[in-house]
Coordinates of C-alpha atoms in Angstrom, one line a residue:
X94 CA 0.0 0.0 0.0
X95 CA 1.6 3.0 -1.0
X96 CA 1.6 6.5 1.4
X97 CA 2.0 10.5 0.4
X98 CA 2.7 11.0 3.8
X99 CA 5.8 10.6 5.5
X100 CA 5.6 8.3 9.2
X101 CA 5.0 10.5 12.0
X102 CA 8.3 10.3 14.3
X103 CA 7.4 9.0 18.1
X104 CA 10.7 10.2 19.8
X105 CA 14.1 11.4 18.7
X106 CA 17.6 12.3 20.6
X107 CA 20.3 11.1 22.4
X108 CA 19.5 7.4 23.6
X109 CA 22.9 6.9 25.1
X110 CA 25.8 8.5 26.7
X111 CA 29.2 7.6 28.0
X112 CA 30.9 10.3 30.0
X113 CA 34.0 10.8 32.1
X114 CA 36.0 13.3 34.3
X115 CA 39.1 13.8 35.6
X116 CA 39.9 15.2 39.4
X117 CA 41.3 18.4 38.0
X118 CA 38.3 18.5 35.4
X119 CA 35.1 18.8 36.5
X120 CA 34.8 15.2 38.3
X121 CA 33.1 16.5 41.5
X122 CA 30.6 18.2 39.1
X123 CA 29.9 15.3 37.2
X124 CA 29.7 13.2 40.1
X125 CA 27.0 15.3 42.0
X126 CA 25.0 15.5 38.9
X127 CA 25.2 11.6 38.5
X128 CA 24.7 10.8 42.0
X129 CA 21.3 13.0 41.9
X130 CA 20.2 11.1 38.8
X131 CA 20.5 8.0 40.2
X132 CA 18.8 8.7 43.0
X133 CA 15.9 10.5 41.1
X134 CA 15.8 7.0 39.6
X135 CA 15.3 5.4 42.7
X136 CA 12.8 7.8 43.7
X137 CA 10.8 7.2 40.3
X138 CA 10.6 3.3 41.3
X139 CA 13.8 2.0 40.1
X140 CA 16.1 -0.8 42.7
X141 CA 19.4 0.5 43.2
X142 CA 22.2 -1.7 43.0
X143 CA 25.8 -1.6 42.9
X144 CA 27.6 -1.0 39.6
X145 CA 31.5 -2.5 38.9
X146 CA 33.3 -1.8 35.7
X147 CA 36.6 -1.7 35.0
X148 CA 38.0 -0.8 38.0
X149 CA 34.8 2.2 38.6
X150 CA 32.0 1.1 41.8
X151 CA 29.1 3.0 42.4
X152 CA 25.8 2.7 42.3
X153 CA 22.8 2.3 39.7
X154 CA 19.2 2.7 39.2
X155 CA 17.1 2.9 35.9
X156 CA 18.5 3.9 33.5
X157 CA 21.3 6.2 34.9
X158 CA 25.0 4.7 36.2
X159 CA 27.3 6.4 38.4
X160 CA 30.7 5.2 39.6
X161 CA 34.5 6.0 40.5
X162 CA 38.0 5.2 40.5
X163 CA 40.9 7.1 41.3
X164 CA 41.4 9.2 37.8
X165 CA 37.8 10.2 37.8
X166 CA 34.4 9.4 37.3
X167 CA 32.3 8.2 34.9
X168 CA 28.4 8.1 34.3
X169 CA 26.2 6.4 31.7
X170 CA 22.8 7.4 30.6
X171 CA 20.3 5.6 28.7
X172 CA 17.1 6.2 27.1
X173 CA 14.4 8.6 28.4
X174 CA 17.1 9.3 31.4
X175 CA 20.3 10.0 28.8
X176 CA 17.0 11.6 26.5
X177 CA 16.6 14.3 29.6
X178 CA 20.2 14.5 31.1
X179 CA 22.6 13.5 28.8
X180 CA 23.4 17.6 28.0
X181 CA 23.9 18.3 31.4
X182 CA 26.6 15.0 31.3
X183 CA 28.2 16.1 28.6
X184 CA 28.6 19.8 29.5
X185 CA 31.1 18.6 32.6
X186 CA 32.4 15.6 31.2
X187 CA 35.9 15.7 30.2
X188 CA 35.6 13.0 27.6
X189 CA 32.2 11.5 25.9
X190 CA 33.5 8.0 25.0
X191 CA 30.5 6.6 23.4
X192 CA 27.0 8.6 22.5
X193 CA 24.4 7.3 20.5
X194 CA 21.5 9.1 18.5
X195 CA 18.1 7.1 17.6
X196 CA 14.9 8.2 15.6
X197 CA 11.8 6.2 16.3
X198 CA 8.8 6.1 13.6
X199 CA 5.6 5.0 13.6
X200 CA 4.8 2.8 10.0
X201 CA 1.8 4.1 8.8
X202 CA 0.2 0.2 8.4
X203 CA 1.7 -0.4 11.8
X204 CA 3.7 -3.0 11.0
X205 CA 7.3 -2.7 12.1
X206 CA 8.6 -6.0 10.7
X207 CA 7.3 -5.4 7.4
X208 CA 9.0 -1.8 7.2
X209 CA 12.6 -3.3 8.5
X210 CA 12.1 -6.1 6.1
X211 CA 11.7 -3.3 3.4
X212 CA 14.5 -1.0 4.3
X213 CA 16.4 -4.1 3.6
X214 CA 15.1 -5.0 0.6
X215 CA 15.2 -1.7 -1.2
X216 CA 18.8 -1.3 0.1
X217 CA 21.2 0.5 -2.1
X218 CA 23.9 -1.4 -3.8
X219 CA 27.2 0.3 -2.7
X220 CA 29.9 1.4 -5.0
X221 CA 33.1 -0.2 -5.5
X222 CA 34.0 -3.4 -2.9
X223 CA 33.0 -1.3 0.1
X224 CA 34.6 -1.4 3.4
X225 CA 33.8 -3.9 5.9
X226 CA 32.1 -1.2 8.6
X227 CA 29.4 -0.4 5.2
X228 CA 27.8 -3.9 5.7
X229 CA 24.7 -4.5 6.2
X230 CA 22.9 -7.7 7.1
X231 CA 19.4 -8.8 8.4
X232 CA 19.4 -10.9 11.3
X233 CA 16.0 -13.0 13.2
X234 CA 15.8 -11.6 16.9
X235 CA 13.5 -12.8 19.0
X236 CA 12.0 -9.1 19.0
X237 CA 11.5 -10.1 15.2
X238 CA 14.0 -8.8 12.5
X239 CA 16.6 -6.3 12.6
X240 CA 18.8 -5.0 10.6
X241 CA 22.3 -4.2 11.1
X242 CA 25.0 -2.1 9.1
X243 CA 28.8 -2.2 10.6
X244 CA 30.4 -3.7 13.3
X245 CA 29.7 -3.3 17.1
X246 CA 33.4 -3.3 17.7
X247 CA 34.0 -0.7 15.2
X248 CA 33.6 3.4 15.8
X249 CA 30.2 3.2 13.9
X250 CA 27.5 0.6 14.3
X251 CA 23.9 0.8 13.5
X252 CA 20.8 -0.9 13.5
X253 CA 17.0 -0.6 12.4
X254 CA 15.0 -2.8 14.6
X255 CA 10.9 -3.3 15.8
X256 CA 10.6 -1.0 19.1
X257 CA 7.6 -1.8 20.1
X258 CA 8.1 -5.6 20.4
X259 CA 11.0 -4.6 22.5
X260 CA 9.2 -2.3 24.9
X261 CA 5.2 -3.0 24.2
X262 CA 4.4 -1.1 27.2
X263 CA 5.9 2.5 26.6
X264 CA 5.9 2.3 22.2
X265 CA 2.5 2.2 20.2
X266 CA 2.7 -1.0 17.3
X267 CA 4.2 0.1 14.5
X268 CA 7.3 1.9 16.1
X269 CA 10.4 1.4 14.1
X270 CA 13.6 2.7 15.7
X271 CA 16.4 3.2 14.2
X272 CA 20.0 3.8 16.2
X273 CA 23.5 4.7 15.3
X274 CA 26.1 4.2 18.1
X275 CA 29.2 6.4 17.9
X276 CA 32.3 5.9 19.9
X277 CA 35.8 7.2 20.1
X278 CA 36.8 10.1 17.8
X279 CA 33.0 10.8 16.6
X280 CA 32.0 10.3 19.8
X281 CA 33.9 13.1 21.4
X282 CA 32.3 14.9 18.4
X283 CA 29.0 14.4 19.1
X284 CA 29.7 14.8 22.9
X285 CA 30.1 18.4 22.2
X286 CA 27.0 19.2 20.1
X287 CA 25.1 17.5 22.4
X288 CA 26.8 18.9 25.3
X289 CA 26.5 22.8 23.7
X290 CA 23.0 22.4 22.8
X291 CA 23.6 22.1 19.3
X292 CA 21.7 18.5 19.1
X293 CA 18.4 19.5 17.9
X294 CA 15.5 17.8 16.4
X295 CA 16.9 18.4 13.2
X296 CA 20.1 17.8 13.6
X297 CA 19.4 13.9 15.0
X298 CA 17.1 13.2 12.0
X299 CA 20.1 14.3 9.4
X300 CA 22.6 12.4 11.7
X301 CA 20.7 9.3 11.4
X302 CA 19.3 9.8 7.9
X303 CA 22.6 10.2 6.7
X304 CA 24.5 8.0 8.4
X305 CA 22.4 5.2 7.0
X306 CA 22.2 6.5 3.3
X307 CA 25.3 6.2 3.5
X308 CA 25.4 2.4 3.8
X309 CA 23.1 2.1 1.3
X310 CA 19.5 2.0 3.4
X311 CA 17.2 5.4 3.1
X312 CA 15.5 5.9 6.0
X313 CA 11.6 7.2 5.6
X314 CA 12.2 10.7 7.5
X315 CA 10.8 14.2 7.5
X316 CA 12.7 17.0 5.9
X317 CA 15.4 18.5 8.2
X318 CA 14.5 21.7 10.0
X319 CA 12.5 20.4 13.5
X320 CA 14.0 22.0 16.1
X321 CA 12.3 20.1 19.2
X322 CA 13.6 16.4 20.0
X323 CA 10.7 14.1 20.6
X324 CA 11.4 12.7 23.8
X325 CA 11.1 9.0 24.1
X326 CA 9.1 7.4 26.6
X327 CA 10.1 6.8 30.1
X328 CA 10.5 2.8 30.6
X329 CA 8.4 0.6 33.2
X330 CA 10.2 1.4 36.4
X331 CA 11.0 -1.6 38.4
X332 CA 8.4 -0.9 40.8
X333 CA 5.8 -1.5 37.6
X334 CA 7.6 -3.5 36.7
X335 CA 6.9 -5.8 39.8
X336 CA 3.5 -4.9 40.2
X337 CA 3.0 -6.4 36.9
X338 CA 4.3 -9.5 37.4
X339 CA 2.5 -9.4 40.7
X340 CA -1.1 -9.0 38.4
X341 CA -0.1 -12.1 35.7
X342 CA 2.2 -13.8 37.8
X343 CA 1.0 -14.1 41.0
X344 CA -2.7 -13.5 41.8
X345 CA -3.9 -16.4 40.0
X346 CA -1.9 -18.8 42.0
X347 CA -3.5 -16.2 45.1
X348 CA -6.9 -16.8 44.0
X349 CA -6.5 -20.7 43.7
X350 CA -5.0 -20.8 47.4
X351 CA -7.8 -18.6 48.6
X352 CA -10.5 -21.1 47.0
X353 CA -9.1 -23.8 48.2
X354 CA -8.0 -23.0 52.2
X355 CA -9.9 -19.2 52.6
X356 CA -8.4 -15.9 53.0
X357 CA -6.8 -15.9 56.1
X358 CA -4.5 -19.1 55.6
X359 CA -3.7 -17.8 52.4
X360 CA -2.4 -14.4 53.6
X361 CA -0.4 -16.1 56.7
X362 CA 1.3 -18.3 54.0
X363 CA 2.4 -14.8 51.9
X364 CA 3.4 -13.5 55.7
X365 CA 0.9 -11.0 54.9
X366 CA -1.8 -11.8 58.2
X367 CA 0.8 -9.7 60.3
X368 CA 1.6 -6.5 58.4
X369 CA -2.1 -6.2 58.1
X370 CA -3.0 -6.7 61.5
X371 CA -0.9 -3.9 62.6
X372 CA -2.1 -1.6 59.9
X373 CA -6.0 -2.2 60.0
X374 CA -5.9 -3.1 63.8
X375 CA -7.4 -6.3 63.3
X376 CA -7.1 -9.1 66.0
X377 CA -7.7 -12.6 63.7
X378 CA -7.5 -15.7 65.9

């Protein structure tokens, strides 16, 4: 079925962001920013934990990581959290080691498989023998097909993929997303725009557009120009994401035990007869 109109874009920006300071560069900065993150992340419904990484500990919570060692700190952000404070990051980092830009699109028939399976199909041949970083192949994932150009140990690596089968919860169907991860040189690069406020909605859409074109696949976007980013949607925090499992997993194994030996027994056996005695007053013999 063919379309006049373009797919409307769902969210846009930075998805991810590697940063790091030094003790005589901004590293106290960074780390109070970081710290506060994480903890607004906890706050939202997120566990913390502790983080290890070469050598850095800290601490974690959704989708923010803090940690340090003794040349520095280093924080990593990552969707809707890198979305909102990944220019903050950058602005005190001393180094951005890896940043990565994605534009998500919904398919006007809603069908995200059948529009990755396209993008690969209608690929452009590249010129000449092409070097190895320009490849792009189509792999099965269990989130359905996605498609792939470059290497993930390389500086450049992209990847075109179904969103919504990833996260079903926070993306409509039909969400296409497509991501290109920069690290070292281009990395720093982007580090800068993003941490200067030069990353606008325009801006990502061109980044993205291009970088793909440029390995053959042309990606179904607006005209340049926007100046808002679309901010993605915030992820199920842990807490959700436990009360969820709570709804599917759990009550109906609850509602069988209360059928079969009554309320009461049922509640002592989730060691829930106490807490609610003390916070109703009950007295239940």
């Amino acid at each position: 079925m063919a379309h006049s109109t373009l797919p409307r874009v769902f969210a846009s920006g930075v998805d991810y962001l590697t940063a790091t300071a030094r003790p005589d560069e901004g590293a106290d900065e960074l780390g109070r920013l970081a710290g506060a993150v994480v903890v607004e992340e906890r706050e939202a419904g997120n566990r913390m934990r502790t983080w290890l990484w070469r050598g850095y500990g800290g601490i974690a919570a959704g989708g923010a990581m803090f940690g340090t060692r003794a040349d520095g700190v280093i924080v990593r952000l990552s969707g809707a959290t890198a979305a909102r404070w990944a220019p903050a990051a950058a602005k005190l980092a001393s180094t951005v080691t890896r940043c990565d830009l994605q534009v998500t699109w919904i398919d006007p028939d809603g069908d995200a498989d059948a529009a990755v399976m396209k993008l690969y199909r209608d690929r452009a041949a590249l010129s000449g023998r092409g070097r190895p970083t320009d490849r792009t192949i189509l792999r099965p994932e269990q989130t359905g097909p996605t498609l792939y150009a470059g290497r993930r140990s390389s500086a450049n690596f992209g990847r075109i993929y179904d969103k919504h089968s990833e996260e079903p919860a926070a993306y409509p169907p039909g969400a296409v997303r497509a991501e290109v991860e920069a690290k070292g040189p281009v990395a720093r690069a982007l580090g800068t725009r993003v941490g200067d406020g030069s990353v606008t909605g325009g801006y990502v859409l061109a980044y993205t557009r291009d970088w793909f074109a440029r390995r053959g696949v042309a990606l179904p976007l607006p005209p340049d120009g926007r100046a808002e980013l679309d901010v993605p949607p915030r992820a199920p925090t842990d807490a959700e994401r436990t009360m969820e499992w709570l709804t599917k997993q759990v009550r109906p194994g609850v509602q069988r035990a209360m059928d079969w030996r009554g309320l009461w027994p049922t509640l002592k056996a989730l060691g829930l007869d106490a807490p609610i005695q003390r916070e109703y007053g009950l007295c239940v013999r």
